[in-house]
Structure formats: structure tokens, C-alpha cells
Amino acid sequence: MLNQEELKRDIAAGCTGSVYFLIGNDAYLIKTYADKIAAAVCRDNADLDKICFERDADINAIESEAAQFSFLGTRRCILIPDYDFEEAKKEDYNKFKKLIAENDFNVLVFYYEMLQLDLKKSTKVKTVIKILNENSAFVCELNHKTQAELMSALVKAAQKRGASISSQNARYLIERTSPDLNSLINEIEKLSLFAKGEITCEHIDDMCAPSFEASMYDIAKYIIYGNVDAAFSTILNLTKQKVSHTAIYFEICSFFTDVYNYKYASVERKYGDAAAADLMYPNNLYFRLNKNGSLAKNIDDKSLDIIMELLLDADDAVKDQHDGALALEKLIVDIISVIK
């Protein structure tokens, strides 16, 4: 399986493969690289040689386009988003397998922008990957970038749009909104138009609604600082947005799990991204370990053990449809009492 840098080099060489299979959890990168492949293959002939299918494309139509020759004697590039071979009829699934094994002239790009494939459990996915690898296809997994990579991408994106953003404010934008590059680029588009120069924290506060994750960090912060009223107010705002008390409870559990992991990593003398990697955090969530752990680093081990027990004991009560809100409020008060 290729990494992003290897795919970049192949595109720079004019795309040497005949089948590309782009998967991962970053829809923006996946679509971007599908378009880059098409641009490298078709060059100035995109009007004639670039073929774009819609989702739920018929395999017979894909086969037909793959068999057509370019009027200009070059290669055609056929883009196929989210082809669901797992749910296809047996006949169509077999045609798909034959196509990816035997295509050898035009370029087929199967890219999974919305449909997530299970690389570990799905037998069909494993079979398809095996066929692709055996026939020298280019399989590339494009996942969310680390926070440092996202910050760099945002700085460059702002510059391209005639604006600027500092690394510190880029980090703030990520933490306030989302670690998804597609969402972040949309926010930079909006902020660059609004700021007409340097993008400040004030611009971000005015223009970018806080994500659920950012609101949850605020709740955790209020709990650590003992601000019950602010914590309850933020929870009220989330419930008005149809966020369940159970979802809020789970995120509070995740926060204190991060704190527990941070303390464990510190004892083992492991820090930063290396510690997050060892604890199997997704690379786009590496920042959570240090961010959450640092916020609550002054909680002693005994208090943290009590808090973890409180969280476990509250599970059934918070999930109760009638009294869940009260149970969540009681849990927060109890945790604050332990921290104090």
C-alpha cells in the first residue's frame, strides 16, 4: 500500500499505473488526489479524456468507458467515487474484480470519499486489495493529518487566498472546529474573505461555530476549574442542539481516560506524539493526549482513581431516559468535589 508521498511522486511522474484505489478517513485528501491523478493523466485534454461517474455507477458503464480509446491517442482517466462492490450483485462483483485485474491502458481511479471500507474484517475488501496488489495497482490510504501537518496546511491555504494565519491561531482553529482537513479548508476560505489580511482569534470566534469537541473541552475545563454554572450552561446549549446527555457523558469519560493515559505515559517517560502513537491514538487525535492530560495534570492519582470509579458507577443512571440529565449534573458536581 502506498503512502501519500509515494503517490505524490507517481503523480509527478505522470501516473504510471492503470488502476488507482484511494481509501482512508480524509475525504478532502482522497478527492484532491483523485483530481490530481486525472489532471496528470489528461493534461490539456480533460474535456475529452476525463470521465467522471456519479456514485452508484453501474459496473457495465464503467467497463464500457474503460474499453474506449482516446480520440487523441492518449490515455483516458475514469473517476469512480464510492463504488460499493460489497453490496453489488455477485455478477457485478465478479465483473469488478475482473476489471481491476485486467485493465491495462486507460486509468481507472476508484476513490472512497464517503463510503468507508473495513480493511480488517471485510472478506470482500481483503480480496479486492489482494487482487489490486497482485496486479500492480496503486492502493493508497489517505488519513487525517497530525495537528502539526494541519497547522502547516492551514498557513499555506491562507497564504494562497491572500490572507495569513499564525501557527498558534491555526492550532486554535483546529481545536475549535474540527481535525478534518475538508472542514478546515472551508473555514479558511470563509475567514480569508472576512479578515482581508491576518486571521485573528477574534475572527475565528466570530465566524466559526465551536464543534462538539470544542464544547466538550470547555465542559472539561470548567469541571477542572470548579465552575459548575459554566459547565451546566454549556451542556444546556449542547442539548438544545439535540446532543444527548449520554453523548456528553461519553466525552467526559474520554477526557478523563486521556488524563489517565497521560499520567501513565509520563510514568513510562513517554511524551508527545510518540506516547499517543504507543497508546494507539489515531494520528489526527494525537493532540488530545497532551492537551487534555496537561489540563488535568495536577489531579493526584488517588483523586483520579475516585473520578474513574464515579464515571463507571454513573453509567446506568446517565443513560436513563427520564433522569439522565439530573444524573449527569450530579456526576459533574461529584467530580468537582473530588478535585477540590
mmCIF file of C-alpha atoms in Angstrom:
data_model
loop_
_atom_site.group_PDB
_atom_site.id
_atom_site.type_symbol
_atom_site.label_atom_id
_atom_site.label_comp_id
_atom_site.label_asym_id
_atom_site.label_seq_id
_atom_site.Cartn_x
_atom_site.Cartn_y
_atom_site.Cartn_z
ATOM 1 C CA MET A 1 0.000 0.000 0.000
ATOM 2 C CA LEU A 2 1.381 3.408 -0.979
ATOM 3 C CA ASN A 3 1.743 6.312 1.362
ATOM 4 C CA GLN A 4 0.927 9.882 0.400
ATOM 5 C CA GLU A 5 4.499 10.805 -0.536
ATOM 6 C CA GLU A 6 4.830 7.791 -2.854
ATOM 7 C CA LEU A 7 1.553 8.706 -4.527
ATOM 8 C CA LYS A 8 2.790 12.276 -4.989
ATOM 9 C CA ARG A 9 5.939 11.027 -6.712
ATOM 10 C CA ASP A 10 3.940 8.807 -9.049
ATOM 11 C CA ILE A 11 1.638 11.686 -9.993
ATOM 12 C CA ALA A 12 4.669 13.896 -10.633
ATOM 13 C CA ALA A 13 5.956 11.168 -12.984
ATOM 14 C CA GLY A 14 2.730 11.355 -14.985
ATOM 15 C CA CYS A 15 0.906 8.449 -13.284
ATOM 16 C CA THR A 16 2.483 5.117 -14.178
ATOM 17 C CA GLY A 17 -0.405 2.927 -13.041
ATOM 18 C CA SER A 18 -3.618 1.895 -14.754
ATOM 19 C CA VAL A 19 -5.714 1.365 -11.592
ATOM 20 C CA TYR A 20 -5.729 3.620 -8.515
ATOM 21 C CA PHE A 21 -7.652 2.771 -5.362
ATOM 22 C CA LEU A 22 -7.859 5.632 -2.855
ATOM 23 C CA ILE A 23 -9.186 4.934 0.637
ATOM 24 C CA GLY A 24 -8.895 6.388 4.149
ATOM 25 C CA ASN A 25 -10.680 8.713 6.547
ATOM 26 C CA ASP A 26 -9.812 12.091 4.997
ATOM 27 C CA ALA A 27 -12.393 12.778 2.287
ATOM 28 C CA TYR A 28 -10.714 16.028 1.257
ATOM 29 C CA LEU A 29 -7.353 14.381 0.568
ATOM 30 C CA ILE A 30 -8.974 11.452 -1.230
ATOM 31 C CA LYS A 31 -10.931 13.700 -3.630
ATOM 32 C CA THR A 32 -7.948 16.022 -4.068
ATOM 33 C CA TYR A 33 -5.653 13.183 -5.122
ATOM 34 C CA ALA A 34 -8.269 11.662 -7.418
ATOM 35 C CA ASP A 35 -8.415 15.020 -9.210
ATOM 36 C CA LYS A 36 -4.610 15.274 -9.254
ATOM 37 C CA ILE A 37 -4.350 11.876 -10.940
ATOM 38 C CA ALA A 38 -6.896 12.912 -13.574
ATOM 39 C CA ALA A 39 -5.036 16.175 -14.217
ATOM 40 C CA ALA A 40 -1.698 14.362 -14.610
ATOM 41 C CA VAL A 41 -3.173 11.764 -16.973
ATOM 42 C CA CYS A 42 -5.340 14.027 -19.136
ATOM 43 C CA ARG A 43 -3.294 17.234 -19.023
ATOM 44 C CA ASP A 44 -4.833 19.647 -21.550
ATOM 45 C CA ASN A 45 -7.283 17.045 -22.835
ATOM 46 C CA ALA A 46 -9.600 16.835 -19.817
ATOM 47 C CA ASP A 47 -12.673 17.822 -21.852
ATOM 48 C CA LEU A 48 -12.322 14.652 -23.926
ATOM 49 C CA ASP A 49 -10.354 12.222 -21.795
ATOM 50 C CA LYS A 50 -11.634 12.801 -18.242
ATOM 51 C CA ILE A 51 -14.759 10.766 -17.414
ATOM 52 C CA CYS A 52 -16.499 11.359 -14.072
ATOM 53 C CA PHE A 53 -19.090 8.904 -12.781
ATOM 54 C CA GLU A 54 -21.654 9.609 -10.096
ATOM 55 C CA ARG A 55 -21.979 7.456 -7.003
ATOM 56 C CA ASP A 56 -23.826 4.138 -7.513
ATOM 57 C CA ALA A 57 -22.337 3.863 -11.013
ATOM 58 C CA ASP A 58 -23.182 0.732 -12.995
ATOM 59 C CA ILE A 59 -20.228 -1.624 -13.497
ATOM 60 C CA ASN A 60 -21.236 -2.203 -17.125
ATOM 61 C CA ALA A 61 -20.975 1.523 -17.835
ATOM 62 C CA ILE A 62 -17.577 1.641 -16.127
ATOM 63 C CA GLU A 63 -16.387 -1.331 -18.198
ATOM 64 C CA SER A 64 -17.578 0.362 -21.388
ATOM 65 C CA GLU A 65 -15.717 3.600 -20.654
ATOM 66 C CA ALA A 66 -12.561 1.702 -19.672
ATOM 67 C CA ALA A 67 -12.572 -0.046 -23.059
ATOM 68 C CA GLN A 68 -12.890 3.145 -25.132
ATOM 69 C CA PHE A 69 -9.840 4.657 -26.839
ATOM 70 C CA SER A 70 -8.967 8.337 -26.631
ATOM 71 C CA PHE A 71 -9.612 10.281 -29.842
ATOM 72 C CA LEU A 72 -6.200 11.855 -29.322
ATOM 73 C CA GLY A 73 -4.319 8.588 -28.916
ATOM 74 C CA THR A 74 -3.548 9.284 -25.260
ATOM 75 C CA ARG A 75 -4.981 7.723 -22.087
ATOM 76 C CA ARG A 76 -8.420 8.402 -20.687
ATOM 77 C CA CYS A 77 -8.965 8.792 -16.919
ATOM 78 C CA ILE A 78 -12.171 7.411 -15.431
ATOM 79 C CA LEU A 79 -13.079 8.620 -11.941
ATOM 80 C CA ILE A 80 -15.441 6.378 -9.938
ATOM 81 C CA PRO A 81 -16.460 7.558 -6.442
ATOM 82 C CA ASP A 82 -17.597 5.152 -3.716
ATOM 83 C CA TYR A 83 -18.262 2.088 -5.881
ATOM 84 C CA ASP A 84 -19.911 -0.277 -3.385
ATOM 85 C CA PHE A 85 -18.626 -3.651 -4.528
ATOM 86 C CA GLU A 86 -19.524 -5.164 -1.155
ATOM 87 C CA GLU A 87 -23.239 -4.671 -1.815
ATOM 88 C CA ALA A 88 -23.063 -5.409 -5.552
ATOM 89 C CA LYS A 89 -24.747 -8.436 -7.103
ATOM 90 C CA LYS A 90 -22.477 -11.453 -7.498
ATOM 91 C CA GLU A 91 -22.262 -10.945 -11.265
ATOM 92 C CA ASP A 92 -21.333 -7.275 -10.869
ATOM 93 C CA TYR A 93 -18.815 -8.045 -8.129
ATOM 94 C CA ASN A 94 -17.101 -10.573 -10.398
ATOM 95 C CA LYS A 95 -17.019 -8.046 -13.261
ATOM 96 C CA PHE A 96 -15.461 -5.505 -10.909
ATOM 97 C CA LYS A 97 -12.745 -7.951 -9.838
ATOM 98 C CA LYS A 98 -12.007 -8.811 -13.468
ATOM 99 C CA LEU A 99 -11.825 -5.143 -14.432
ATOM 100 C CA ILE A 100 -9.322 -4.152 -11.741
ATOM 101 C CA ALA A 101 -7.193 -7.203 -12.555
ATOM 102 C CA GLU A 102 -7.104 -6.759 -16.319
ATOM 103 C CA ASN A 103 -7.329 -3.028 -17.033
ATOM 104 C CA ASP A 104 -4.030 -2.069 -18.629
ATOM 105 C CA PHE A 105 -4.380 1.051 -20.764
ATOM 106 C CA ASN A 106 -6.786 3.731 -19.630
ATOM 107 C CA VAL A 107 -6.586 4.855 -15.997
ATOM 108 C CA LEU A 108 -9.279 3.848 -13.519
ATOM 109 C CA VAL A 109 -9.499 5.771 -10.242
ATOM 110 C CA PHE A 110 -11.756 4.211 -7.623
ATOM 111 C CA TYR A 111 -11.882 6.631 -4.714
ATOM 112 C CA TYR A 112 -13.816 6.297 -1.475
ATOM 113 C CA GLU A 113 -14.818 9.765 -0.359
ATOM 114 C CA MET A 114 -17.900 8.857 1.691
ATOM 115 C CA LEU A 115 -18.061 5.064 1.838
ATOM 116 C CA GLN A 116 -15.758 3.606 4.485
ATOM 117 C CA LEU A 117 -14.205 0.208 3.755
ATOM 118 C CA ASP A 118 -13.305 -2.152 6.591
ATOM 119 C CA LEU A 119 -9.778 -3.280 5.768
ATOM 120 C CA LYS A 120 -9.548 -5.632 8.749
ATOM 121 C CA LYS A 121 -12.854 -7.510 8.864
ATOM 122 C CA SER A 122 -14.434 -7.464 5.404
ATOM 123 C CA THR A 123 -13.572 -10.560 3.343
ATOM 124 C CA LYS A 124 -14.536 -8.833 0.107
ATOM 125 C CA VAL A 125 -12.349 -5.819 0.859
ATOM 126 C CA LYS A 126 -9.394 -8.100 1.653
ATOM 127 C CA THR A 127 -9.991 -9.987 -1.612
ATOM 128 C CA VAL A 128 -10.107 -6.779 -3.653
ATOM 129 C CA ILE A 129 -6.939 -5.394 -2.031
ATOM 130 C CA LYS A 130 -5.185 -8.702 -2.756
ATOM 131 C CA ILE A 131 -6.215 -8.541 -6.437
ATOM 132 C CA LEU A 132 -5.068 -4.934 -6.680
ATOM 133 C CA ASN A 133 -1.687 -5.715 -5.126
ATOM 134 C CA GLU A 134 -1.158 -8.778 -7.323
ATOM 135 C CA ASN A 135 -1.776 -6.692 -10.434
ATOM 136 C CA SER A 136 0.465 -3.738 -9.510
ATOM 137 C CA ALA A 137 -2.417 -1.346 -8.890
ATOM 138 C CA PHE A 138 -1.771 1.735 -6.762
ATOM 139 C CA VAL A 139 -3.566 1.379 -3.428
ATOM 140 C CA CYS A 140 -3.188 4.391 -1.174
ATOM 141 C CA GLU A 141 -4.647 5.060 2.265
ATOM 142 C CA LEU A 142 -5.107 8.781 2.922
ATOM 143 C CA ASN A 143 -5.898 9.558 6.537
ATOM 144 C CA HIS A 144 -6.261 12.697 8.625
ATOM 145 C CA LYS A 145 -3.043 14.608 9.130
ATOM 146 C CA THR A 146 -1.417 15.217 12.501
ATOM 147 C CA GLN A 147 -2.091 18.547 14.166
ATOM 148 C CA ALA A 148 1.321 19.893 13.098
ATOM 149 C CA GLU A 149 0.626 18.922 9.475
ATOM 150 C CA LEU A 150 -2.828 20.504 9.632
ATOM 151 C CA MET A 151 -1.384 23.723 11.038
ATOM 152 C CA SER A 152 1.137 23.908 8.202
ATOM 153 C CA ALA A 153 -1.591 23.216 5.627
ATOM 154 C CA LEU A 154 -3.786 25.999 7.063
ATOM 155 C CA VAL A 155 -0.946 28.542 6.996
ATOM 156 C CA LYS A 156 -0.316 27.725 3.321
ATOM 157 C CA ALA A 157 -4.035 27.722 2.485
ATOM 158 C CA ALA A 158 -4.467 31.198 3.972
ATOM 159 C CA GLN A 159 -1.460 32.500 2.015
ATOM 160 C CA LYS A 160 -2.924 31.172 -1.246
ATOM 161 C CA ARG A 161 -6.080 33.149 -0.524
ATOM 162 C CA GLY A 162 -4.292 36.416 0.136
ATOM 163 C CA ALA A 163 -4.539 36.189 3.918
ATOM 164 C CA SER A 164 -2.338 34.952 6.756
ATOM 165 C CA ILE A 165 -2.770 32.963 9.950
ATOM 166 C CA SER A 166 -0.192 32.276 12.646
ATOM 167 C CA SER A 167 0.615 28.718 13.701
ATOM 168 C CA GLN A 168 -0.891 29.464 17.114
ATOM 169 C CA ASN A 169 -4.173 30.649 15.596
ATOM 170 C CA ALA A 170 -4.178 27.717 13.157
ATOM 171 C CA ARG A 171 -3.988 25.396 16.178
ATOM 172 C CA TYR A 172 -6.838 27.303 17.804
ATOM 173 C CA LEU A 173 -8.950 26.929 14.651
ATOM 174 C CA ILE A 174 -8.359 23.158 14.608
ATOM 175 C CA GLU A 175 -9.231 22.781 18.270
ATOM 176 C CA ARG A 176 -12.319 24.974 17.961
ATOM 177 C CA THR A 177 -13.771 23.398 14.821
ATOM 178 C CA SER A 178 -12.519 20.050 13.541
ATOM 179 C CA PRO A 179 -9.423 17.968 12.692
ATOM 180 C CA ASP A 180 -10.981 17.241 9.282
ATOM 181 C CA LEU A 181 -8.993 18.989 6.535
ATOM 182 C CA ASN A 182 -12.019 19.438 4.291
ATOM 183 C CA SER A 183 -13.903 21.322 7.025
ATOM 184 C CA LEU A 184 -10.812 23.361 7.908
ATOM 185 C CA ILE A 185 -10.227 24.460 4.311
ATOM 186 C CA ASN A 186 -13.853 25.620 4.150
ATOM 187 C CA GLU A 187 -13.304 27.629 7.333
ATOM 188 C CA ILE A 188 -10.103 29.179 5.916
ATOM 189 C CA GLU A 189 -11.990 30.163 2.740
ATOM 190 C CA LYS A 190 -14.557 31.980 4.849
ATOM 191 C CA LEU A 191 -12.040 33.556 7.234
ATOM 192 C CA SER A 192 -9.757 34.763 4.430
ATOM 193 C CA LEU A 193 -12.627 36.621 2.779
ATOM 194 C CA PHE A 194 -13.734 38.093 6.088
ATOM 195 C CA ALA A 195 -10.347 39.050 7.527
ATOM 196 C CA LYS A 196 -8.794 40.507 4.341
ATOM 197 C CA GLY A 197 -5.372 40.161 5.984
ATOM 198 C CA GLU A 198 -4.282 38.456 9.176
ATOM 199 C CA ILE A 199 -6.769 35.957 10.641
ATOM 200 C CA THR A 200 -7.008 36.529 14.397
ATOM 201 C CA CYS A 201 -8.578 34.619 17.273
ATOM 202 C CA GLU A 202 -11.360 37.199 17.287
ATOM 203 C CA HIS A 203 -12.150 36.418 13.639
ATOM 204 C CA ILE A 204 -12.262 32.706 14.447
ATOM 205 C CA ASP A 205 -14.579 33.285 17.431
ATOM 206 C CA ASP A 206 -16.882 35.495 15.351
ATOM 207 C CA MET A 207 -17.023 33.332 12.219
ATOM 208 C CA CYS A 208 -16.542 29.710 13.311
ATOM 209 C CA ALA A 209 -19.065 27.879 15.451
ATOM 210 C CA PRO A 210 -17.404 25.673 18.062
ATOM 211 C CA SER A 211 -17.544 21.966 17.301
ATOM 212 C CA PHE A 212 -18.979 19.426 19.676
ATOM 213 C CA GLU A 213 -15.383 18.510 20.607
ATOM 214 C CA ALA A 214 -14.541 22.141 21.411
ATOM 215 C CA SER A 215 -17.664 22.498 23.553
ATOM 216 C CA MET A 216 -16.752 19.296 25.372
ATOM 217 C CA TYR A 217 -13.262 20.618 26.054
ATOM 218 C CA ASP A 218 -14.872 23.714 27.565
ATOM 219 C CA ILE A 219 -17.013 21.500 29.812
ATOM 220 C CA ALA A 220 -13.940 19.547 30.921
ATOM 221 C CA LYS A 221 -12.095 22.800 31.580
ATOM 222 C CA TYR A 222 -14.979 24.120 33.699
ATOM 223 C CA ILE A 223 -15.012 20.859 35.678
ATOM 224 C CA ILE A 224 -11.273 21.091 36.351
ATOM 225 C CA TYR A 225 -11.621 24.749 37.416
ATOM 226 C CA GLY A 226 -14.715 24.020 39.525
ATOM 227 C CA ASN A 227 -17.049 26.289 37.521
ATOM 228 C CA VAL A 228 -20.339 24.393 37.854
ATOM 229 C CA ASP A 229 -22.542 27.118 36.343
ATOM 230 C CA ALA A 230 -20.439 27.424 33.168
ATOM 231 C CA ALA A 231 -20.351 23.628 32.749
ATOM 232 C CA PHE A 232 -24.143 23.368 33.094
ATOM 233 C CA SER A 233 -24.663 26.308 30.713
ATOM 234 C CA THR A 234 -22.533 24.670 28.010
ATOM 235 C CA ILE A 235 -24.372 21.376 28.477
ATOM 236 C CA LEU A 236 -27.696 23.226 28.087
ATOM 237 C CA ASN A 237 -26.505 24.722 24.795
ATOM 238 C CA LEU A 238 -25.497 21.284 23.541
ATOM 239 C CA THR A 239 -28.818 19.708 24.489
ATOM 240 C CA LYS A 240 -30.610 22.493 22.580
ATOM 241 C CA GLN A 241 -28.608 21.279 19.568
ATOM 242 C CA LYS A 242 -30.067 17.789 20.142
ATOM 243 C CA VAL A 243 -26.866 16.384 21.690
ATOM 244 C CA SER A 244 -27.830 13.630 24.132
ATOM 245 C CA HIS A 245 -26.756 13.503 27.752
ATOM 246 C CA THR A 246 -25.264 10.088 27.017
ATOM 247 C CA ALA A 247 -23.015 11.543 24.301
ATOM 248 C CA ILE A 248 -21.829 14.255 26.699
ATOM 249 C CA TYR A 249 -21.181 11.633 29.367
ATOM 250 C CA PHE A 250 -19.124 9.513 26.976
ATOM 251 C CA GLU A 251 -16.983 12.527 26.067
ATOM 252 C CA ILE A 252 -16.354 13.322 29.728
ATOM 253 C CA CYS A 253 -15.273 9.692 30.144
ATOM 254 C CA SER A 254 -12.959 10.083 27.133
ATOM 255 C CA PHE A 255 -11.440 13.219 28.624
ATOM 256 C CA PHE A 256 -10.543 11.537 31.898
ATOM 257 C CA THR A 257 -9.305 8.470 30.018
ATOM 258 C CA ASP A 258 -6.914 10.825 28.213
ATOM 259 C CA VAL A 259 -5.828 12.183 31.591
ATOM 260 C CA TYR A 260 -5.243 8.650 32.893
ATOM 261 C CA ASN A 261 -3.249 7.736 29.753
ATOM 262 C CA TYR A 262 -1.205 10.926 30.019
ATOM 263 C CA LYS A 263 -0.210 10.075 33.579
ATOM 264 C CA TYR A 264 0.633 6.504 32.586
ATOM 265 C CA ALA A 265 2.769 7.710 29.676
ATOM 266 C CA SER A 266 4.578 10.188 31.942
ATOM 267 C CA VAL A 267 5.475 7.398 34.376
ATOM 268 C CA GLU A 268 6.901 5.436 31.438
ATOM 269 C CA ARG A 269 8.770 8.583 30.334
ATOM 270 C CA LYS A 270 6.914 8.769 27.042
ATOM 271 C CA TYR A 271 5.697 12.124 25.794
ATOM 272 C CA GLY A 272 4.037 13.898 22.894
ATOM 273 C CA ASP A 273 3.094 12.201 19.637
ATOM 274 C CA ALA A 274 5.282 9.182 20.444
ATOM 275 C CA ALA A 275 3.226 8.483 23.570
ATOM 276 C CA ALA A 276 -0.044 8.922 21.671
ATOM 277 C CA ALA A 277 1.170 6.541 18.974
ATOM 278 C CA ASP A 278 2.138 3.897 21.550
ATOM 279 C CA LEU A 279 -1.339 4.196 23.065
ATOM 280 C CA MET A 280 -2.845 3.714 19.573
ATOM 281 C CA TYR A 281 -4.496 7.132 19.252
ATOM 282 C CA PRO A 282 -5.463 7.971 15.634
ATOM 283 C CA ASN A 283 -2.827 10.351 14.248
ATOM 284 C CA ASN A 284 -5.324 13.194 13.884
ATOM 285 C CA LEU A 285 -6.114 12.898 17.614
ATOM 286 C CA TYR A 286 -2.546 12.800 18.939
ATOM 287 C CA PHE A 287 -3.031 16.315 20.299
ATOM 288 C CA ARG A 288 -5.796 15.174 22.664
ATOM 289 C CA LEU A 289 -3.445 13.224 24.911
ATOM 290 C CA ASN A 290 -1.219 16.197 25.738
ATOM 291 C CA LYS A 291 -3.967 18.802 25.618
ATOM 292 C CA ASN A 292 -6.336 17.000 27.989
ATOM 293 C CA GLY A 293 -3.605 15.467 30.109
ATOM 294 C CA SER A 294 -1.876 18.810 30.637
ATOM 295 C CA LEU A 295 -5.140 20.495 31.629
ATOM 296 C CA ALA A 296 -5.685 17.995 34.439
ATOM 297 C CA LYS A 297 -2.068 17.192 35.326
ATOM 298 C CA ASN A 298 -2.477 18.500 38.893
ATOM 299 C CA ILE A 299 -5.100 15.887 39.781
ATOM 300 C CA ASP A 300 -3.353 13.355 42.008
ATOM 301 C CA ASP A 301 -3.510 9.625 41.327
ATOM 302 C CA LYS A 302 -5.887 8.863 44.220
ATOM 303 C CA SER A 303 -8.370 11.509 43.095
ATOM 304 C CA LEU A 304 -8.178 10.302 39.518
ATOM 305 C CA ASP A 305 -8.976 6.742 40.632
ATOM 306 C CA ILE A 306 -12.042 8.034 42.508
ATOM 307 C CA ILE A 307 -13.160 10.009 39.433
ATOM 308 C CA MET A 308 -12.837 6.943 37.207
ATOM 309 C CA GLU A 309 -15.000 4.999 39.679
ATOM 310 C CA LEU A 310 -17.598 7.793 39.696
ATOM 311 C CA LEU A 311 -17.740 7.703 35.899
ATOM 312 C CA LEU A 312 -18.192 3.949 35.871
ATOM 313 C CA ASP A 313 -20.854 3.999 38.598
ATOM 314 C CA ALA A 314 -22.849 6.726 36.793
ATOM 315 C CA ASP A 315 -23.154 4.801 33.525
ATOM 316 C CA ASP A 316 -26.634 3.333 34.012
ATOM 317 C CA ALA A 317 -28.075 6.452 35.645
ATOM 318 C CA VAL A 318 -26.921 8.839 32.885
ATOM 319 C CA LYS A 319 -28.356 6.546 30.205
ATOM 320 C CA ASP A 320 -31.788 6.611 31.886
ATOM 321 C CA GLN A 321 -34.147 8.453 29.533
ATOM 322 C CA HIS A 322 -36.047 10.162 32.348
ATOM 323 C CA ASP A 323 -33.379 11.064 34.893
ATOM 324 C CA GLY A 324 -30.250 11.155 32.749
ATOM 325 C CA ALA A 325 -29.898 14.933 32.879
ATOM 326 C CA LEU A 326 -30.007 15.009 36.676
ATOM 327 C CA ALA A 327 -27.582 12.087 36.889
ATOM 328 C CA LEU A 328 -25.124 13.907 34.622
ATOM 329 C CA GLU A 329 -25.338 17.079 36.703
ATOM 330 C CA LYS A 330 -24.819 15.077 39.916
ATOM 331 C CA LEU A 331 -21.787 13.355 38.339
ATOM 332 C CA ILE A 332 -20.198 16.694 37.453
ATOM 333 C CA VAL A 333 -20.750 18.069 40.947
ATOM 334 C CA ASP A 334 -19.260 14.906 42.462
ATOM 335 C CA ILE A 335 -16.170 15.096 40.231
ATOM 336 C CA ILE A 336 -15.635 18.779 41.109
ATOM 337 C CA SER A 337 -15.904 17.878 44.802
ATOM 338 C CA VAL A 338 -13.142 15.285 44.400
ATOM 339 C CA ILE A 339 -10.870 17.705 42.535
ATOM 340 C CA LYS A 340 -11.307 20.390 45.161
#
